[in-house]
């Protein structure tokens, strides 16, 4: 590797998926991994194999399918985790084991290990991992709150035991850019053997400094950035892949480092991750937000018309945003739809195109102009043929005179059932109807509506997050009728909860895997 290349390590499928409600299905994980591989991500952290049978299967299958990326799995500092991780990643062309332990005083207290005991554990587990795999990454969790001397000591032990990458996590998003650079610089200059390994940076965004901290770490000598698409992750999330990659591309004058990422694939994967994780991208998010390339004020629009560089530091095409083009309408045929989708970066198989075409015709009957964003919402519709619950028919009565009422027909396990329910507003009545037809104990945690495009005939996208006995699932749907979109999103979340119920076993949830098991 040349000194100025920065490796991109994506952990959307592990650290990103750990954010409450962001659980993805098996197929979705495979799809995201394929997109990451295609866009040139160097290392994909595909999951935490010991956490569940589901995680193990996802990591194994991603490992088998990956074409170019290194496939990595996470393991705590114990032999059982490491063996399971190796079982999952060993099928990859290029496998990696990533093992970690919390080294700060707060984290050492949990497994109740003193400094010497922990040092011995690091030596033993890294040695064990290296005996299985040539490519081993070690992380001192909460490194930025670990005593400097002890951090150096543990990093030295891990290197001597065979770690090939040393990752320095800012687990709680506590560090600041100057410190982040200094910490890596200090480790590289003080720890014997440091020049033989790659240093990585893994920053969380609790103070909004994750991207800046990651880039500063590169200045300090790190050559691997750990990140997620859209910055997905627990609490305030992780460093966003699109931010670091575009910052390095646009500001190559002061940060002369390259990555192997095809930036034109950014927008597509960002939208896909937003859909499958149920975490919509905020409008003003850097690079991938809906407004990132929008110009509304007169002065800005005027400047843009004369020279786009007046208010844009990168071109929309650089991140895969198609230039503005004409909307489709109800007379547009299958060929026009295929051409437009391909322009937007979707190459659909014939059967997928047929499904989208049916939905497109239905939408075009109700909406005069179908814009790019409408089409993307159609492509990303979440319902799958295997769903146990489906909405068949819905009529809602609402207005100033209550009670608002929803009449509904649902297909449940292939059988049609119907009911009528009232509620405090049309959405409440609709959700009550679903509950009457399919009684459940899940609690609604979030209900969010946004318009896909402008205008009163715009499609509404609805996100719903539900919780049942600690399991969380999100559902999404889009429709020009907000109540229909709400019903479908609610049913989509229930279907996902049902899948999770079936997968459940003690310790299934990665968020439930604790330190205590690591002894
Ligand atoms: O944030 C963190 O410390 C982690 C480790 C497992 C690397 O995600
Ligand atoms: Zn993390």
Coordinates of C-alpha atoms and ligand atoms in Angstrom, one line a residue:
X1 CA 0.0 0.0 0.0
X2 CA 1.3 3.4 -0.9
X3 CA 1.7 5.8 2.1
X4 CA -0.9 8.2 0.7
X5 CA -3.7 5.6 0.3
X6 CA -6.3 5.6 3.0
X7 CA -8.2 2.3 3.4
X8 CA -12.0 2.6 3.8
X9 CA -13.4 0.1 6.4
X10 CA -17.2 0.2 6.4
X11 CA -19.0 -1.0 9.5
X12 CA -22.6 -0.2 8.4
X13 CA -23.5 -3.9 8.8
X14 CA -22.0 -4.2 12.3
X15 CA -21.7 -0.9 14.2
X16 CA -24.4 0.8 12.0
X17 CA -26.8 -2.1 12.5
X18 CA -26.3 -1.8 16.3
X19 CA -28.4 1.5 16.4
X20 CA -31.8 0.8 17.9
X21 CA -34.3 -0.1 15.2
X22 CA -31.8 -0.3 12.4
X23 CA -32.0 -4.1 12.1
X24 CA -31.8 -5.3 8.6
X25 CA -33.0 -8.6 7.1
X26 CA -30.6 -11.2 5.8
X27 CA -31.3 -10.3 2.1
X28 CA -30.9 -6.6 2.9
X29 CA -27.5 -7.2 4.5
X30 CA -26.4 -9.2 1.4
X31 CA -27.6 -6.5 -0.9
X32 CA -25.8 -3.7 1.1
X33 CA -22.6 -5.8 1.2
X34 CA -22.7 -6.2 -2.6
X35 CA -23.1 -2.4 -3.0
X36 CA -20.2 -1.7 -0.7
X37 CA -18.0 -4.2 -2.5
X38 CA -19.0 -2.7 -5.9
X39 CA -18.2 0.9 -4.7
X40 CA -14.7 -0.1 -3.7
X41 CA -14.8 -0.4 0.0
X42 CA -11.5 -2.0 1.1
X43 CA -12.8 -3.8 4.2
X44 CA -16.5 -4.6 5.0
X45 CA -17.2 -5.4 8.7
X46 CA -20.1 -7.7 8.0
X47 CA -21.3 -8.4 11.5
X48 CA -20.7 -10.0 14.9
X49 CA -20.9 -13.7 14.2
X50 CA -21.2 -14.9 17.9
X51 CA -24.2 -12.6 18.4
X52 CA -26.7 -14.8 16.7
X53 CA -27.3 -17.5 14.2
X54 CA -28.6 -14.7 11.9
X55 CA -25.5 -12.7 12.2
X56 CA -23.3 -15.7 11.7
X57 CA -25.2 -16.7 8.5
X58 CA -25.1 -13.2 7.1
X59 CA -21.3 -12.8 7.7
X60 CA -20.7 -16.3 6.2
X61 CA -22.7 -15.6 3.1
X62 CA -21.2 -12.1 2.6
X63 CA -17.8 -13.7 2.9
X64 CA -18.6 -16.3 0.2
X65 CA -20.0 -13.7 -2.2
X66 CA -17.5 -10.8 -1.8
X67 CA -15.6 -10.1 -5.0
X68 CA -12.9 -7.6 -3.9
X69 CA -13.4 -6.4 -0.4
X70 CA -11.8 -7.9 2.7
X71 CA -14.5 -9.4 4.8
X72 CA -14.2 -8.9 8.5
X73 CA -16.2 -10.1 11.5
X74 CA -16.1 -8.8 15.1
X75 CA -15.2 -10.9 18.1
X76 CA -14.7 -10.1 21.8
X77 CA -11.5 -11.1 23.5
X78 CA -12.3 -14.8 24.1
X79 CA -11.6 -17.9 22.1
X80 CA -15.2 -18.8 21.6
X81 CA -16.0 -15.5 19.9
X82 CA -12.8 -15.7 17.8
X83 CA -13.4 -19.2 16.7
X84 CA -17.0 -18.4 15.7
X85 CA -15.8 -15.3 13.8
X86 CA -13.2 -17.3 11.9
X87 CA -15.8 -20.0 11.0
X88 CA -17.9 -17.2 9.4
X89 CA -15.2 -15.2 7.6
X90 CA -12.9 -18.0 6.5
X91 CA -14.8 -18.5 3.2
X92 CA -13.8 -15.1 2.0
X93 CA -11.1 -14.5 -0.6
X94 CA -9.6 -12.1 2.0
X95 CA -10.8 -12.7 5.6
X96 CA -10.1 -10.6 8.6
X97 CA -10.8 -11.2 12.3
X98 CA -11.4 -8.1 14.4
X99 CA -11.1 -8.6 18.1
X100 CA -11.5 -6.0 20.8
X101 CA -11.5 -5.3 24.5
X102 CA -12.3 -2.2 26.5
X103 CA -9.0 -0.8 27.9
X104 CA -10.0 2.3 29.8
X105 CA -10.4 2.2 33.6
X106 CA -14.2 2.3 33.2
X107 CA -14.2 -0.6 30.8
X108 CA -11.6 -2.6 32.7
X109 CA -13.8 -2.6 35.7
X110 CA -16.6 -4.5 34.0
X111 CA -14.9 -7.8 33.5
X112 CA -13.0 -6.9 36.6
X113 CA -9.5 -7.4 35.2
X114 CA -6.5 -5.5 36.4
X115 CA -4.0 -4.1 33.9
X116 CA -1.7 -7.2 34.0
X117 CA -4.6 -9.6 33.6
X118 CA -6.0 -7.6 30.7
X119 CA -2.6 -7.5 29.0
X120 CA -2.4 -11.3 29.3
X121 CA -5.9 -11.6 27.8
X122 CA -4.9 -9.4 24.9
X123 CA -1.7 -11.4 24.2
X124 CA -3.6 -14.7 24.3
X125 CA -6.6 -13.7 22.2
X126 CA -4.6 -11.9 19.5
X127 CA -2.2 -14.8 19.3
X128 CA -5.2 -17.2 19.0
X129 CA -6.7 -15.1 16.2
X130 CA -3.4 -14.8 14.4
X131 CA -3.0 -18.6 14.4
X132 CA -6.3 -18.8 12.6
X133 CA -6.0 -15.9 10.2
X134 CA -3.2 -13.8 8.7
X135 CA -5.2 -10.7 8.8
X136 CA -6.0 -9.6 12.4
X137 CA -7.3 -6.3 13.6
X138 CA -7.2 -5.4 17.3
X139 CA -9.1 -2.5 19.0
X140 CA -8.7 -1.1 22.5
X141 CA -12.3 0.0 23.0
X142 CA -12.6 3.5 24.6
X143 CA -8.9 4.1 23.6
X144 CA -9.4 7.9 23.9
X145 CA -10.1 7.6 27.6
X146 CA -7.4 5.0 28.3
X147 CA -4.2 6.0 30.2
X148 CA -1.5 6.8 27.6
X149 CA 1.1 4.4 29.0
X150 CA -1.4 1.6 29.3
X151 CA -2.6 2.2 25.8
X152 CA 1.0 2.0 24.4
X153 CA 1.6 -1.1 26.4
X154 CA -1.5 -2.9 25.1
X155 CA -0.9 -1.8 21.5
X156 CA 2.6 -3.1 21.7
X157 CA 1.4 -6.5 23.0
X158 CA -1.2 -6.8 20.3
X159 CA 1.4 -6.0 17.6
X160 CA 3.8 -8.6 19.1
X161 CA 1.0 -11.1 19.2
X162 CA 0.5 -10.7 15.4
X163 CA -2.1 -8.0 14.9
X164 CA -1.8 -6.4 11.5
X165 CA -4.1 -3.5 12.0
X166 CA -4.4 -1.5 15.2
X167 CA -7.7 0.4 15.4
X168 CA -8.0 3.3 17.9
X169 CA -11.7 3.8 18.7
X170 CA -13.2 7.0 20.1
X171 CA -16.0 4.9 21.4
X172 CA -18.0 7.6 23.1
X173 CA -17.2 10.5 20.7
X174 CA -15.1 12.3 23.3
X175 CA -12.0 13.3 21.5
X176 CA -11.3 16.5 19.5
X177 CA -9.4 16.8 16.2
X178 CA -6.1 18.0 17.6
X179 CA -6.1 15.2 20.2
X180 CA -7.1 12.7 17.6
X181 CA -4.1 13.5 15.4
X182 CA -1.7 13.7 18.4
X183 CA -2.9 10.3 19.7
X184 CA -2.1 8.4 16.5
X185 CA 1.2 10.3 16.1
X186 CA 2.2 9.5 19.7
X187 CA 1.4 5.8 19.2
X188 CA 3.3 5.6 15.9
X189 CA 6.3 7.3 17.4
X190 CA 6.4 5.5 20.8
X191 CA 5.2 1.9 20.3
X192 CA 7.9 -0.6 19.1
X193 CA 6.7 -2.3 15.8
X194 CA 4.2 0.5 15.0
X195 CA 5.7 1.0 11.6
X196 CA 4.9 -2.6 10.6
X197 CA 1.1 -2.3 11.1
X198 CA -1.7 0.0 9.8
X199 CA -3.3 2.3 12.3
X200 CA -7.0 2.8 11.9
X201 CA -9.4 5.4 13.4
X202 CA -13.0 4.7 14.5
X203 CA -14.9 7.7 15.7
X204 CA -18.3 8.2 17.1
X205 CA -20.2 11.4 16.7
X206 CA -21.5 12.3 20.1
X207 CA -20.1 15.8 19.9
X208 CA -20.6 16.1 16.1
X209 CA -16.8 15.8 15.5
X210 CA -16.5 12.2 14.1
X211 CA -15.6 13.2 10.6
X212 CA -13.2 15.9 11.6
X213 CA -11.6 13.5 14.2
X214 CA -11.2 10.8 11.5
X215 CA -9.5 13.2 9.1
X216 CA -7.3 14.5 11.8
X217 CA -6.2 10.9 12.7
X218 CA -5.2 10.5 9.0
X219 CA -3.0 13.6 9.4
X220 CA -1.5 11.9 12.5
X221 CA -0.6 8.8 10.4
X222 CA -3.8 6.6 10.4
X223 CA -4.3 4.9 7.1
X224 CA -7.6 3.2 7.7
X225 CA -10.9 5.1 8.4
X226 CA -13.8 3.2 9.9
X227 CA -17.1 4.6 8.9
X228 CA -20.7 3.8 8.0
X229 CA -23.1 4.9 5.2
X230 CA -25.1 8.0 6.3
X231 CA -23.1 7.9 9.6
X232 CA -25.5 5.2 10.8
X233 CA -24.7 4.0 14.3
X234 CA -25.6 4.0 18.0
X235 CA -26.5 7.3 19.7
X236 CA -25.3 10.1 17.3
X237 CA -23.7 7.5 15.0
X238 CA -20.3 7.0 13.4
X239 CA -18.1 8.9 10.9
X240 CA -20.0 9.0 7.6
X241 CA -18.3 7.3 4.7
X242 CA -19.5 9.8 2.2
X243 CA -18.2 12.7 4.3
X244 CA -14.6 11.5 4.7
X245 CA -14.4 10.2 1.1
X246 CA -15.7 13.4 -0.4
X247 CA -13.6 15.6 2.0
X248 CA -10.5 13.8 0.8
X249 CA -11.5 14.1 -2.8
X250 CA -12.5 17.8 -2.7
X251 CA -9.7 18.9 -0.4
X252 CA -6.9 16.9 -1.9
X253 CA -4.9 20.2 -1.9
X254 CA -4.4 20.0 1.8
X255 CA -5.1 16.3 2.4
X256 CA -3.2 14.5 -0.3
X257 CA -4.6 11.0 0.3
X258 CA -6.6 8.8 -2.0
X259 CA -9.3 6.2 -1.5
X260 CA -10.5 3.5 -3.8
X261 CA -14.1 4.5 -3.6
X262 CA -16.2 5.1 -6.7
X263 CA -18.0 8.2 -5.4
X264 CA -20.6 8.0 -8.1
X265 CA -22.2 5.1 -6.2
X266 CA -22.6 7.1 -3.0
X267 CA -26.1 8.4 -3.5
X268 CA -27.6 5.1 -4.4
X269 CA -26.2 3.2 -1.4
X270 CA -27.1 6.1 0.9
X271 CA -30.7 5.9 -0.2
X272 CA -30.7 2.2 0.0
X273 CA -29.3 2.2 3.6
X274 CA -31.8 4.8 4.6
X275 CA -34.6 2.6 3.4
X276 CA -33.6 -0.7 4.8
X277 CA -32.4 0.7 8.1
X278 CA -35.5 2.8 8.5
X279 CA -33.3 5.8 9.3
X280 CA -34.1 8.6 6.9
X281 CA -31.3 11.0 6.0
X282 CA -31.8 14.5 7.4
X283 CA -32.5 17.0 4.7
X284 CA -29.4 19.1 5.4
X285 CA -26.9 16.2 5.9
X286 CA -23.6 16.8 4.1
X287 CA -23.3 15.2 0.7
X288 CA -26.3 12.9 0.8
X289 CA -29.1 15.2 2.3
X290 CA -32.0 16.2 0.0
X291 CA -30.8 19.8 0.2
X292 CA -27.1 19.2 -0.2
X293 CA -27.3 20.4 -3.8
X294 CA -30.5 22.5 -3.7
X295 CA -30.4 26.2 -4.1
X296 CA -33.4 28.3 -3.2
X297 CA -32.4 31.9 -2.5
X298 CA -32.4 34.2 -5.5
X299 CA -28.7 35.2 -5.2
X300 CA -27.7 31.6 -5.1
X301 CA -29.9 30.5 -8.0
X302 CA -28.6 33.4 -10.1
X303 CA -25.0 32.5 -9.3
X304 CA -25.6 28.9 -10.1
X305 CA -27.0 29.7 -13.5
X306 CA -23.9 31.7 -14.3
X307 CA -21.4 29.3 -12.9
X308 CA -22.2 26.4 -10.7
X309 CA -18.9 26.7 -8.9
X310 CA -20.2 29.9 -7.2
X311 CA -22.1 27.8 -4.7
X312 CA -21.1 24.2 -5.2
X313 CA -17.7 22.7 -4.2
X314 CA -18.5 19.4 -5.9
X315 CA -20.7 18.4 -8.8
X316 CA -23.9 16.5 -8.1
X317 CA -22.8 13.9 -10.6
X318 CA -19.6 13.2 -8.5
X319 CA -21.8 11.6 -5.9
X320 CA -24.1 9.9 -8.4
X321 CA -26.9 12.4 -8.5
X322 CA -28.3 12.5 -12.0
X323 CA -28.6 16.0 -13.5
X324 CA -32.2 17.4 -13.6
X325 CA -34.2 15.6 -16.3
X326 CA -37.8 15.5 -17.4
X327 CA -40.3 13.7 -15.3
X328 CA -42.2 10.6 -16.5
X329 CA -46.0 10.6 -16.9
X330 CA -48.8 8.1 -17.4
X331 CA -48.0 7.6 -21.1
X332 CA -44.4 6.7 -20.5
X333 CA -43.7 3.0 -21.3
X334 CA -41.6 0.3 -19.9
X335 CA -38.6 1.3 -22.0
X336 CA -38.6 4.9 -20.8
X337 CA -38.9 3.6 -17.2
X338 CA -36.0 1.2 -17.7
X339 CA -33.9 4.0 -19.2
X340 CA -34.7 6.4 -16.4
X341 CA -34.0 3.8 -13.7
X342 CA -30.7 3.0 -15.3
X343 CA -29.8 6.7 -15.4
X344 CA -30.6 6.7 -11.6
X345 CA -28.2 3.8 -11.1
X346 CA -30.7 0.9 -10.9
X347 CA -30.2 -2.0 -13.2
X348 CA -33.2 -4.1 -12.5
X349 CA -33.9 -7.7 -13.5
X350 CA -36.9 -8.1 -15.7
X351 CA -39.2 -9.4 -12.9
X352 CA -38.2 -6.5 -10.7
X353 CA -38.8 -4.0 -13.5
X354 CA -42.3 -5.5 -14.0
X355 CA -43.1 -5.0 -10.3
X356 CA -41.9 -1.4 -10.4
X357 CA -43.7 -0.8 -13.7
X358 CA -47.0 -1.9 -12.1
X359 CA -46.5 0.5 -9.2
X360 CA -45.4 3.2 -11.6
X361 CA -48.5 3.0 -13.7
X362 CA -50.6 3.0 -10.5
X363 CA -48.8 6.1 -9.3
X364 CA -48.9 7.9 -12.7
X365 CA -52.7 7.5 -12.7
X366 CA -52.9 9.4 -9.5
X367 CA -50.0 11.9 -10.0
X368 CA -49.5 14.0 -13.1
X369 CA -45.7 14.0 -13.1
X370 CA -43.5 11.2 -11.7
X371 CA -40.2 12.6 -10.6
X372 CA -36.9 10.8 -10.0
X373 CA -37.5 10.8 -6.2
X374 CA -40.9 9.3 -6.8
X375 CA -39.4 6.5 -8.8
X376 CA -36.8 5.8 -6.2
X377 CA -39.5 5.6 -3.5
X378 CA -41.2 3.0 -5.8
X379 CA -38.1 1.0 -6.3
X380 CA -37.4 1.0 -2.5
X381 CA -40.9 -0.1 -1.5
X382 CA -40.4 -2.7 1.2
X383 CA -43.1 -5.3 0.8
X384 CA -41.9 -8.7 -0.1
X385 CA -43.8 -11.7 -1.4
X386 CA -43.1 -13.6 1.8
X387 CA -44.8 -11.2 4.1
X388 CA -47.4 -12.8 6.4
X389 CA -49.5 -9.6 6.7
X390 CA -50.7 -7.6 3.7
X391 CA -53.0 -4.6 3.3
X392 CA -55.6 -5.5 0.7
X393 CA -58.2 -2.7 0.9
X394 CA -58.7 0.4 3.0
X395 CA -61.3 3.1 3.3
X396 CA -61.1 5.9 5.8
X397 CA -63.7 8.4 6.9
X398 CA -62.3 11.6 8.4
X399 CA -63.0 15.3 8.8
X400 CA -64.4 17.6 11.4
X401 CA -67.2 15.3 12.4
X402 CA -65.8 12.3 14.3
X403 CA -65.4 9.5 15.0
X404 CA -62.8 8.9 12.3
X405 CA -63.3 5.4 11.0
X406 CA -61.2 2.9 9.1
X407 CA -62.7 0.0 7.2
X408 CA -60.0 -2.5 6.3
X409 CA -59.3 -5.8 4.6
X410 CA -56.0 -7.5 5.3
X411 CA -54.6 -10.8 4.0
X412 CA -53.1 -12.7 7.0
X413 CA -51.3 -15.9 6.2
X414 CA -53.1 -16.0 2.9
X415 CA -56.6 -15.5 4.3
X416 CA -58.7 -12.3 3.9
X417 CA -60.1 -10.8 7.1
X418 CA -61.9 -7.5 7.6
X419 CA -62.9 -5.1 10.2
X420 CA -63.9 -1.5 11.0
X421 CA -62.3 0.6 13.8
X422 CA -62.5 4.1 15.1
X423 CA -59.7 6.3 16.4
X424 CA -58.4 9.7 17.3
X425 CA -57.8 10.7 13.7
X426 CA -57.6 8.7 10.5
X427 CA -54.1 7.2 11.2
X428 CA -55.1 6.2 14.7
X429 CA -58.3 4.5 13.4
X430 CA -56.2 2.7 10.7
X431 CA -53.7 1.4 13.2
X432 CA -56.5 0.3 15.5
X433 CA -58.0 -1.6 12.6
X434 CA -54.7 -3.4 12.0
X435 CA -54.5 -4.2 15.7
X436 CA -58.0 -5.6 15.7
X437 CA -57.2 -7.9 12.8
X438 CA -53.8 -8.9 14.1
X439 CA -53.7 -8.4 17.9
X440 CA -50.2 -7.8 19.1
X441 CA -48.3 -6.3 22.1
X442 CA -45.9 -4.2 20.0
X443 CA -45.5 -0.6 21.0
X444 CA -45.3 2.2 18.5
X445 CA -42.1 4.1 19.2
X446 CA -42.0 6.5 16.2
X447 CA -44.3 7.6 13.4
X448 CA -42.8 10.0 10.9
X449 CA -44.2 11.3 7.6
X450 CA -42.3 13.2 4.9
X451 CA -43.1 14.3 1.4
X452 CA -41.0 12.8 -1.4
X453 CA -41.5 15.8 -3.8
X454 CA -43.2 19.1 -3.7
X455 CA -46.9 19.7 -4.4
X456 CA -50.1 18.4 -2.8
X457 CA -50.1 15.3 -4.9
X458 CA -46.7 14.4 -3.6
X459 CA -46.1 10.9 -2.4
X460 CA -45.7 10.6 1.4
X461 CA -43.1 8.3 2.8
X462 CA -43.9 7.1 6.2
X463 CA -41.5 5.5 8.7
X464 CA -42.8 3.5 11.7
X465 CA -40.7 2.1 14.5
X466 CA -42.2 -0.6 16.8
X467 CA -40.9 -2.3 19.9
X468 CA -41.9 -5.7 21.3
X469 CA -40.0 -7.2 24.3
X470 CA -36.8 -5.4 23.5
X471 CA -37.0 -6.3 19.8
X472 CA -37.2 -3.3 17.5
X473 CA -38.3 -3.1 13.9
X474 CA -38.9 -0.3 11.5
X475 CA -41.2 -0.2 8.5
X476 CA -41.5 2.2 5.6
X477 CA -43.8 2.8 2.7
X478 CA -44.7 5.5 0.2
X479 CA -48.0 6.5 -1.4
X480 CA -49.8 9.6 -2.5
X481 CA -52.4 8.8 0.2
X482 CA -50.7 9.4 3.5
X483 CA -53.1 7.1 5.4
X484 CA -52.4 4.2 3.0
X485 CA -48.7 4.8 3.3
X486 CA -49.1 4.8 7.1
X487 CA -51.0 1.5 7.1
X488 CA -48.5 -0.1 4.8
X489 CA -45.5 1.1 6.9
X490 CA -47.2 -0.1 10.1
X491 CA -47.8 -3.5 8.5
X492 CA -44.3 -3.6 7.2
X493 CA -42.9 -3.0 10.7
X494 CA -45.1 -5.8 12.0
X495 CA -43.9 -8.2 9.4
X496 CA -40.3 -7.4 10.3
X497 CA -41.1 -7.9 14.0
X498 CA -42.5 -11.3 13.1
X499 CA -39.3 -12.3 11.4
X500 CA -37.4 -11.1 14.4
X501 CA -39.6 -13.1 16.7
X502 CA -38.9 -16.2 14.7
X503 CA -35.1 -15.5 14.8
X504 CA -35.2 -14.9 18.5
X505 CA -33.1 -16.9 20.8
X506 CA -31.4 -16.0 24.1
X507 CA -28.7 -13.4 23.3
X508 CA -30.0 -13.0 19.7
X509 CA -29.8 -9.3 19.7
X510 CA -26.3 -7.9 19.2
X511 CA -27.2 -5.1 21.6
X512 CA -27.8 -7.8 24.2
X513 CA -24.4 -9.2 23.9
X514 CA -22.5 -8.1 27.0
X515 CA -19.0 -8.0 28.3
X516 CA -19.8 -10.6 31.0
X517 CA -19.9 -13.3 28.3
X518 CA -16.4 -12.4 27.3
X519 CA -14.6 -14.2 30.2
Ligands
LIG1 O1 -16.9 2.0 19.1 C1 -16.1 1.0 19.4 O2 -15.3 1.1 20.3 C2 -16.4 -0.2 18.6 C3 -15.4 -1.3 18.8 C4 -16.0 -2.6 18.8 C5 -14.3 -1.2 17.8 O3 -17.2 -0.2 17.8
LIG2 ZN1 -18.0 1.8 17.3

